[in-house]
Amino acid sequence: AFMDETGDCLEGWMTLAGLGAVTERIRLGTIVTGNTYRNPALLAKMVATLDAMTNGRAILGIGAAWHVREHEAYGWDFPSIKERSDRLEEACELIHGLLHSEGPVNFDGQYYKLDNAPFAPRTSQAGPIPVMVAGGGEKRTLRTLAKYGDIMNVGGSPDEFARKIDILNQHCADVGRDPAEITKTAFCILALQDDEAKAARLRERFAPDAPEEARMRNMAVGNAEHVVEVLQRFGEAGADEVIFQSIPNNPRLYERINAEVLSAFD
């Protein structure tokens, strides 16, 4: 994937700590941290620290990692997809242990180990810090989520989203988990554009390989009425929440989205 190597790129968790200091209500998390970037116990400690500093507003987002060029640039190992999936499952088990245990934690995995590891503070929330295991991998990622995660986050169309929920439900049944404990969130491009010709060009740019009919049906790109209709379809497919991407950093645009789109879901 393309990475603009000439521009500024801030480190995610440090940025969230700064944002946490100047906000009061917004939840703070990444979509998502590649597991290969940090030891998972260190990641858990970082997020618990953010949670403590922000009065319980942190979410721990984690995935298997995918950005080959970023790993190459900084000399980080980028194992096979199987090993990355194995590491993600093991990391999520370890993180779950740290966030849910009442005392020191022992863990003896193939890739990660804990030796009577203390972990405090654990949370400043009403319960343990929620863990978002992002990705739609049907054999491994959704199974790891069913075993150790609290929040699902996948992209795709509403129909594809509904399919992922069905598969997650199957994994939950296999591992004895109540799927209602997992919040289902969709990762969705949103662009408010009243000019339909410009909206069509945007949809083509974001999804060049999809037929225009499918783009129109599945993408929240267009006028407010169209965007609301698409988001309602995600709700009907089983989404509890939708997380938007590709919105320019423009406060007036956020105000428009709030007034014209989000108000339909009050």
Coordinates of C-alpha atoms in Angstrom, one line a residue:
A1 CA 0.0 0.0 0.0
F2 CA 1.1 3.6 -0.6
M3 CA 2.8 5.4 2.2
D4 CA 3.7 9.1 1.7
E5 CA 7.3 9.0 2.9
T6 CA 7.7 12.8 2.5
G7 CA 5.0 13.9 4.9
D8 CA 4.7 14.0 8.7
C9 CA 3.6 10.8 10.4
L10 CA 2.9 10.9 14.1
E11 CA 3.1 7.8 16.3
G12 CA -0.4 6.7 17.2
W13 CA -0.4 6.1 20.9
M14 CA 1.7 9.2 21.8
T15 CA -0.8 11.2 19.7
L16 CA -3.7 9.7 21.5
A17 CA -2.1 10.6 24.9
G18 CA -1.9 14.2 23.7
L19 CA -5.5 14.2 22.5
G20 CA -6.6 12.6 25.8
A21 CA -5.1 15.5 27.7
V22 CA -7.2 18.1 25.8
T23 CA -10.5 16.2 25.6
E24 CA -13.0 14.9 28.1
R25 CA -15.5 12.5 26.5
I26 CA -14.1 11.0 23.2
R27 CA -12.9 7.4 23.3
L28 CA -9.3 6.9 22.3
G29 CA -7.9 3.9 20.3
T30 CA -6.2 2.8 17.1
I31 CA -7.7 1.0 14.1
V32 CA -5.4 -0.8 14.7
T33 CA -1.9 -1.4 16.1
G34 CA 0.0 -4.0 14.2
N35 CA 1.0 -6.7 16.7
T36 CA 4.5 -6.9 15.1
Y37 CA 5.3 -3.3 16.1
R38 CA 5.5 -3.9 19.9
N39 CA 5.7 -6.6 22.5
P40 CA 2.0 -7.2 23.5
A41 CA 2.7 -6.8 27.2
L42 CA 4.3 -3.4 26.5
L43 CA 1.3 -2.4 24.3
A44 CA -1.1 -3.4 27.1
K45 CA 0.9 -1.3 29.6
M46 CA 0.8 1.7 27.2
V47 CA -2.9 1.5 26.8
A48 CA -3.5 1.0 30.5
T49 CA -1.4 4.1 31.1
L50 CA -3.5 6.0 28.5
D51 CA -6.7 4.7 30.2
A52 CA -5.5 5.9 33.7
M53 CA -4.6 9.3 32.3
T54 CA -7.9 9.8 30.6
N55 CA -10.3 8.6 33.2
G56 CA -11.1 5.3 31.5
R57 CA -11.4 6.3 27.8
A58 CA -9.0 3.9 26.1
I59 CA -9.7 1.1 23.7
L60 CA -6.9 -1.4 22.8
G61 CA -7.0 -2.0 19.0
I62 CA -4.8 -4.7 17.6
G63 CA -4.4 -6.6 14.3
A64 CA -1.9 -9.0 12.7
A65 CA -0.1 -6.2 10.7
W66 CA 0.0 -5.8 6.9
H67 CA 2.1 -2.9 5.9
V68 CA 5.2 -4.5 4.3
R69 CA 6.9 -1.3 3.3
E70 CA 6.7 0.1 6.9
H71 CA 8.4 -3.0 8.3
E72 CA 11.0 -2.8 5.6
A73 CA 11.7 0.9 6.2
Y74 CA 12.4 0.4 9.9
G75 CA 13.9 -3.1 9.9
W76 CA 11.0 -4.8 11.7
D77 CA 10.4 -8.5 11.0
F78 CA 7.4 -9.3 8.8
P79 CA 6.7 -13.0 9.2
S80 CA 4.3 -15.1 7.0
I81 CA 0.6 -14.6 7.3
K82 CA 0.4 -17.8 9.3
E83 CA 3.0 -16.7 11.8
R84 CA 1.4 -13.3 12.1
S85 CA -2.0 -14.9 12.8
D86 CA -0.3 -17.2 15.4
R87 CA 1.4 -14.3 17.0
L88 CA -1.9 -12.2 17.0
E89 CA -3.8 -15.0 18.7
E90 CA -1.1 -15.5 21.3
A91 CA -0.8 -11.8 21.9
C92 CA -4.5 -11.4 22.4
E93 CA -4.5 -14.3 24.9
L94 CA -1.7 -12.7 26.8
I95 CA -3.3 -9.2 26.8
H96 CA -6.6 -10.7 27.9
G97 CA -4.8 -12.3 30.8
L98 CA -3.2 -9.0 31.8
L99 CA -6.4 -7.0 31.6
H100 CA -8.6 -9.5 33.3
S101 CA -6.5 -11.1 36.0
E102 CA -6.5 -9.9 39.6
G103 CA -2.8 -10.6 40.4
P104 CA 0.5 -11.2 38.6
V105 CA 0.3 -13.1 35.3
N106 CA 2.2 -16.1 34.0
F107 CA 2.2 -16.9 30.3
D108 CA 4.3 -19.4 28.4
G109 CA 3.7 -19.1 24.7
Q110 CA 5.8 -19.9 21.6
Y111 CA 6.4 -16.2 20.9
Y112 CA 5.6 -14.4 24.2
K113 CA 6.3 -15.1 27.9
L114 CA 5.3 -13.6 31.2
D115 CA 6.9 -14.6 34.5
N116 CA 4.7 -13.6 37.5
A117 CA 4.3 -10.2 35.7
P118 CA 2.6 -7.5 37.8
F119 CA 0.1 -5.3 36.0
A120 CA -1.4 -2.2 37.6
P121 CA -3.4 -0.1 37.1
R122 CA -5.5 -2.5 35.0
T123 CA -8.4 -0.1 34.2
S124 CA -10.0 3.1 35.1
Q125 CA -13.3 2.0 33.3
A126 CA -16.3 0.2 34.8
G127 CA -14.8 -3.0 33.5
P128 CA -11.6 -4.2 31.7
I129 CA -10.2 -2.1 28.9
P130 CA -12.0 -3.3 25.7
V131 CA -9.9 -5.0 23.0
M132 CA -10.7 -4.5 19.4
V133 CA -9.4 -7.3 17.2
A134 CA -9.8 -5.9 13.7
G135 CA -9.9 -7.7 10.4
G136 CA -12.2 -10.1 8.6
G137 CA -10.0 -13.2 8.3
E138 CA -12.6 -15.9 8.6
K139 CA -10.5 -18.8 9.8
R140 CA -8.2 -17.1 12.3
T141 CA -8.9 -13.4 13.0
L142 CA -12.6 -13.8 13.8
R143 CA -11.8 -16.9 15.9
T144 CA -9.2 -14.9 17.9
L145 CA -11.8 -12.2 18.4
A146 CA -14.4 -14.8 19.6
K147 CA -11.9 -16.1 22.1
Y148 CA -10.3 -12.9 23.5
G149 CA -11.8 -9.7 22.0
D150 CA -14.6 -7.3 22.8
I151 CA -15.0 -5.3 19.6
M152 CA -15.2 -6.5 16.0
N153 CA -14.2 -4.1 13.2
V154 CA -14.4 -5.1 9.5
G155 CA -14.9 -3.3 6.2
G156 CA -16.8 -4.2 3.1
S157 CA -20.4 -3.9 2.0
P158 CA -23.4 -4.4 4.3
D159 CA -23.9 -7.9 2.9
E160 CA -20.3 -8.8 3.5
F161 CA -20.5 -7.4 7.0
A162 CA -23.5 -9.6 7.7
R163 CA -21.6 -12.7 6.5
K164 CA -18.7 -11.8 8.8
I165 CA -21.1 -11.7 11.8
D166 CA -22.5 -15.1 10.8
I167 CA -18.9 -16.5 10.8
L168 CA -18.1 -14.8 14.1
N169 CA -21.3 -16.3 15.6
Q170 CA -20.1 -19.8 14.5
H171 CA -16.7 -19.2 16.2
C172 CA -18.4 -18.0 19.4
A173 CA -20.5 -21.2 19.5
D174 CA -17.3 -23.3 19.0
V175 CA -15.5 -21.6 21.9
G176 CA -18.4 -21.1 24.2
R177 CA -18.7 -17.3 23.9
D178 CA -21.9 -15.2 23.9
P179 CA -21.6 -13.2 20.7
A180 CA -23.8 -10.5 22.3
E181 CA -20.7 -9.6 24.4
I182 CA -18.9 -8.5 21.2
T183 CA -19.7 -5.0 19.8
K184 CA -19.9 -5.1 16.0
T185 CA -18.4 -2.1 14.3
A186 CA -18.1 -1.4 10.5
F187 CA -15.2 0.5 9.0
C188 CA -16.7 2.7 6.3
I189 CA -15.6 5.5 4.0
L190 CA -17.9 8.5 4.4
A191 CA -17.9 11.5 2.1
L192 CA -20.7 14.1 2.1
Q193 CA -20.9 15.3 -1.5
D194 CA -24.1 16.9 -2.9
D195 CA -22.9 17.0 -6.5
E196 CA -23.7 13.5 -7.8
A197 CA -21.1 13.7 -10.6
K198 CA -18.4 14.4 -8.1
A199 CA -19.7 11.8 -5.7
A200 CA -19.6 9.2 -8.5
R201 CA -15.9 10.1 -9.2
L202 CA -15.1 9.8 -5.5
R203 CA -16.8 6.3 -5.3
E204 CA -14.8 5.2 -8.4
R205 CA -11.6 6.5 -6.8
F206 CA -12.2 4.7 -3.5
A207 CA -13.4 1.4 -5.2
P208 CA -12.0 1.3 -8.8
D209 CA -12.6 -2.4 -9.3
A210 CA -16.3 -2.4 -8.2
P211 CA -19.2 -1.9 -10.6
E212 CA -20.9 1.5 -10.3
E213 CA -24.2 -0.1 -9.2
A214 CA -22.4 -1.9 -6.3
R215 CA -20.5 1.3 -5.4
M216 CA -23.8 3.2 -5.3
R217 CA -25.5 0.6 -3.2
N218 CA -22.7 0.0 -0.7
M219 CA -20.7 3.2 -0.2
A220 CA -21.6 6.1 2.1
V221 CA -20.5 8.6 -0.5
G222 CA -23.0 11.1 -1.8
N223 CA -25.6 13.5 -0.3
A224 CA -26.9 13.2 3.2
E225 CA -30.0 11.2 2.3
H226 CA -27.9 8.6 0.4
V227 CA -25.3 8.4 3.2
V228 CA -28.0 7.8 5.9
E229 CA -29.6 5.1 3.7
V230 CA -26.3 3.2 3.4
L231 CA -25.6 3.5 7.1
Q232 CA -29.1 2.2 7.9
R233 CA -28.2 -0.9 5.7
F234 CA -25.1 -1.5 7.8
G235 CA -27.4 -1.3 10.9
E236 CA -29.8 -3.9 9.4
A237 CA -26.7 -6.1 8.6
G238 CA -25.9 -6.2 12.4
A239 CA -23.6 -3.2 13.0
D240 CA -23.8 -1.7 16.4
E241 CA -21.6 1.2 15.4
V242 CA -19.9 2.6 12.2
I243 CA -16.4 4.0 12.3
F244 CA -15.8 6.5 9.5
Q245 CA -12.6 6.8 7.5
S246 CA -11.2 9.2 4.9
I247 CA -12.8 12.3 6.4
P248 CA -10.7 15.5 5.9
N249 CA -9.6 17.3 9.1
N250 CA -12.2 20.0 8.7
P251 CA -14.4 21.0 11.8
R252 CA -17.2 22.4 9.5
L253 CA -17.4 19.1 7.7
Y254 CA -17.8 17.3 11.0
E255 CA -20.5 19.7 12.0
R256 CA -22.3 19.0 8.8
I257 CA -22.0 15.2 9.3
N258 CA -23.4 15.6 12.8
A259 CA -26.3 17.8 11.7
E260 CA -27.2 16.0 8.5
V261 CA -26.2 12.3 9.0
L262 CA -25.8 11.5 12.7
S263 CA -29.0 13.3 13.7
A264 CA -30.9 10.6 11.7
F265 CA -29.8 8.0 14.3
D266 CA -30.6 9.8 17.5

